[in-house]
């Protein structure tokens, strides 16, 4: 693969070389593109990578042809093919020059991507060596090959390409996904390091290099005076966001440390840009002509560049938020707005020569909250993946090109003194600067930065491509030591990225720097941390401190009262963040359950990720909840089945329900239609939705027991619409729902879409999972253990679905009731005590299994053993009755004990069931008279049992006193 | 408690400022004077936390003692079990937060209590059903002994991954 890519890369060599040689064609273009580089400097810096092509692409075929002739005149051997155009009609034509530009770009991207794949083949290798190192090495190799093949280096990291395309993709990604809270929590530190630290580094490095030069350590050939060295110091001193991201992402230091280093690398851009520009102008006018006023101008310029850049970014953030308010009908281009406006923020800042990185960063940070709330889930995913893809590939290209650029001998000149002194000074001043600033900071910081943090911060001061692009932009006429500076910069970059990048991981490990955890907060943490914020604000107010929390609270008020009103859709505005967080956690659980290969009915086996973390306690509650929740839909169904006598029919029904209810929809092979404007609901999507529906269904129990019927009226209207749109395939059984109920409650997942949106069928395209459940009249009825579902159980179809027509499947899934639950129990128990391995594969009982059970076991879970929990190895479903009975016998089993694995297997399970079992004894109504011995023996008990799941709250003896609302 | 004299003085100034009558005691109304507190969704609860049960007023020592909860925890403090636990320890910070939820002081955050707090914090933004599902989920998550309430131990457990020392501290009181 790589050699092929290389071949192709070499192909353009000849024509573009020719173009560079041509005085007429290359030069104006070069000047034009050079002028568009962000940092004013030498416009004719160097030949652009894609020069000739850049000329062709916009102007179309005709121009391309003419230019091609131009090119080919100067070139002999490559021109062969071109000359052939003169003749008659050719069957095959060689149109290289026409496709050259996109072709080279595509090939480069391909090479970069393939390189990435190759690196990640070896897991052990990638954990030791950072990717950036490998990419630079690859770049060196590629550059060497190109050099040998052409005797001339054709490719270089072009400043224009870098500043206009590569850098924005990385910064855009970084800004948009910046953890805003963390960033602003540490803003003080970040600003100090970014401004003071960078200035300190720049001046010290510059002056000291000059001093060393005076001492004669640096060779005479390096023709540079103080201004040159200060200029060099300015561009070499800035910590580079690309390098920091590349290295730190692999190191996983704790969030605070990362955000400080990375934030610094982003925000120091303003300082770098201003220093660079100021020095360049000083160099141009000559040091002697610099007046005092110019220094003040420099300071003013810094303020304008930084604040102006930030403002531009914020303005674009507002625009972006505002635009995404109105994209409801054109969801498909939502992501485009994000990319465009964030990029425009960057370009606009460049246009006014403000700090583009600042602008883009703040645009991303500012817009993120509103955009994410406004755009659809799919768009969110699109934005995320596109940004990450672009950033990743840009980063790859940057590092490869850094490597390639280093091979170009004509561009640089070596001076050992300069290189070694720069390396030493950079390292020393970084360390000194960090320690000094941290000392100041720690007097104010709530969380002091300790010594280890300081070491990592000093060591993490990586230099990168920004410095290189800046140094390449220097005008060789005015800065005569440019070649030396280029060489030094390259060495510094390589040293920091490769050596420090390579060693920082062991260092971090050795110093035991706290690592970051990618743990997502649980709902409890979400709630309590919000409460903490309020508490701290209140305490600050009481103590009369106008501290950080005070201002943050003020900002939040402002945001809530004005900004959000302006920038958020009405429907979104009413949503609460906590509710969003809650939903996110729910979805995450559902998805991760599926990802781990479970299906939701058996999902209790898997620990919910957001609940997992606690190992010291068995996760009893989860199971209970699952049971409770799963039980809800089930009860209804049992009644239905009771109305249908006959074992055979029952069995069929059951099987059908099991299949319909538990199997995920078969994948559809084709899409029915194609639309450019709306994404059809993809398979994945449908499955996700299904998963989510199931998960949410299981939560319906919660809603059922609510007393609050506020929205009932309007919701019952919505219900119809919602459910219509929901079911795309009419073969989807409407489970769990009793339709004829008088008081249906719709629990829209995206519930607060306002009414207008509800009438809009398109809304369903990405939001609409509407759950319909019925509401109990009053919770009061519940304690009588007439489960809510009971009245719903004269459900529309007393017959088998296939008899009633495909469209009207009975809503209920019966077998869940009788059998799945125990499965859940068993599985949940398995995960709840940590000895998962020993139990997760219990010996499958050898005795013949009831067909239904076997069907189930095929579907739901791997363990039919769960049907025969204790000793009652009667095998079939009838064991459940026994099971239940046992459960109620062992009612007062001690709780919260870690059982040993063997004996615990059974008893834990019973424990789990306790709250459920116990309800069998209490005042539950007598089970309805059995329709047949078969039915009663087997299903009655589970029915009660399940009903008890619905009605009886968990814990031990108290439960009699508890109302049903506890659910 | 090692609040520096400077801080004590500053707090005393504040105390006197709040104490409009100059009685050396803060009453409920004095707290209500702080305007920002009115906007704080759980401001009432926090004010309530200043008053020990049965007391109508707060004197300066207890005022400082409450605020001392929010001093940053000293990282380097030797784990000396003989000494009484400092008021700014992780546990006492958590206790402070816990009692804001646990209004009836029965040692448990019941579902109703949690709902109440959520209602105050989220206001009109969400429907009651949503509130309840959040509360249910939270209780499910934290409730280890299945009593449908969150005891302090469970509260602590559910937050054990959170850096309470940082999140319940205020810089000034260092």
mmCIF file of N, CA and C in Angstrom, chain B residues 4 20 22 29 34 37 47 65 67-68 72-73 94 99 103 111 123 125 131 142 145 156 163 174:
data_model
loop_
_atom_site.group_PDB
_atom_site.id
_atom_site.type_symbol
_atom_site.label_atom_id
_atom_site.label_comp_id
_atom_site.label_asym_id
_atom_site.label_seq_id
_atom_site.Cartn_x
_atom_site.Cartn_y
_atom_site.Cartn_z
ATOM 1 N N UNK B 4 -7.620 31.798 59.870
ATOM 2 C CA UNK B 4 -6.662 32.816 60.285
ATOM 3 C C UNK B 4 -7.415 34.003 60.888
ATOM 4 N N UNK B 20 -28.354 43.384 61.505
ATOM 5 C CA UNK B 20 -28.812 44.762 61.405
ATOM 6 C C UNK B 20 -29.116 45.371 62.779
ATOM 7 N N UNK B 22 -27.622 44.626 65.531
ATOM 8 C CA UNK B 22 -26.453 44.698 66.390
ATOM 9 C C UNK B 22 -26.592 43.885 67.650
ATOM 10 N N UNK B 29 -34.497 36.638 59.489
ATOM 11 C CA UNK B 29 -34.750 37.778 58.611
ATOM 12 C C UNK B 29 -33.449 38.394 58.124
ATOM 13 N N UNK B 34 -30.044 39.072 52.409
ATOM 14 C CA UNK B 34 -29.092 38.838 51.318
ATOM 15 C C UNK B 34 -29.877 38.534 50.053
ATOM 16 N N UNK B 37 -29.498 35.343 47.847
ATOM 17 C CA UNK B 37 -30.025 34.099 48.394
ATOM 18 C C UNK B 37 -31.455 33.849 47.941
ATOM 19 N N UNK B 47 -29.848 28.460 54.497
ATOM 20 C CA UNK B 47 -30.051 29.297 55.679
ATOM 21 C C UNK B 47 -30.448 28.426 56.860
ATOM 22 N N UNK B 65 -18.512 28.526 62.452
ATOM 23 C CA UNK B 65 -18.378 27.068 62.434
ATOM 24 C C UNK B 65 -19.049 26.465 61.194
ATOM 25 N N UNK B 67 -19.530 28.076 58.356
ATOM 26 C CA UNK B 67 -18.751 28.439 57.168
ATOM 27 C C UNK B 67 -17.473 27.625 57.081
ATOM 28 N N UNK B 68 -16.992 27.200 58.234
ATOM 29 C CA UNK B 68 -15.736 26.452 58.229
ATOM 30 C C UNK B 68 -15.868 25.122 57.505
ATOM 31 N N UNK B 72 -11.104 24.649 52.372
ATOM 32 C CA UNK B 72 -10.487 23.547 51.640
ATOM 33 C C UNK B 72 -9.830 22.576 52.625
ATOM 34 N N UNK B 73 -9.891 21.334 52.287
ATOM 35 C CA UNK B 73 -9.291 20.339 53.155
ATOM 36 C C UNK B 73 -7.782 20.386 53.008
ATOM 37 N N UNK B 94 -19.777 16.323 53.495
ATOM 38 C CA UNK B 94 -20.878 15.506 52.987
ATOM 39 C C UNK B 94 -22.073 15.560 53.921
ATOM 40 N N UNK B 99 -27.600 16.886 55.114
ATOM 41 C CA UNK B 99 -28.695 17.387 55.945
ATOM 42 C C UNK B 99 -29.519 18.431 55.209
ATOM 43 N N UNK B 103 -34.451 16.936 55.354
ATOM 44 C CA UNK B 103 -35.040 18.017 56.137
ATOM 45 C C UNK B 103 -35.690 17.523 57.428
ATOM 46 N N UNK B 111 -37.649 9.510 49.235
ATOM 47 C CA UNK B 111 -37.974 9.885 47.868
ATOM 48 C C UNK B 111 -38.631 11.253 47.824
ATOM 49 N N UNK B 123 -37.052 23.666 39.159
ATOM 50 C CA UNK B 123 -38.123 24.613 38.947
ATOM 51 C C UNK B 123 -39.138 24.116 37.956
ATOM 52 N N UNK B 125 -38.862 23.821 34.887
ATOM 53 C CA UNK B 125 -38.322 23.365 33.617
ATOM 54 C C UNK B 125 -38.805 21.975 33.223
ATOM 55 N N UNK B 131 -39.404 14.741 36.891
ATOM 56 C CA UNK B 131 -38.780 14.841 38.207
ATOM 57 C C UNK B 131 -38.805 13.492 38.898
ATOM 58 N N UNK B 142 -28.560 4.786 44.156
ATOM 59 C CA UNK B 142 -27.825 4.941 45.408
ATOM 60 C C UNK B 142 -28.302 3.967 46.481
ATOM 61 N N UNK B 145 -29.718 -0.681 50.358
ATOM 62 C CA UNK B 145 -30.440 -1.615 51.224
ATOM 63 C C UNK B 145 -31.923 -1.662 50.896
ATOM 64 N N UNK B 156 -22.861 8.792 50.799
ATOM 65 C CA UNK B 156 -21.410 8.868 50.717
ATOM 66 C C UNK B 156 -20.893 7.940 49.613
ATOM 67 N N UNK B 163 -14.757 14.402 43.846
ATOM 68 C CA UNK B 163 -13.783 15.074 44.685
ATOM 69 C C UNK B 163 -14.475 16.118 45.559
ATOM 70 N N UNK B 174 -9.420 29.573 52.867
ATOM 71 C CA UNK B 174 -8.253 28.740 53.031
ATOM 72 C C UNK B 174 -7.426 29.151 54.214
#
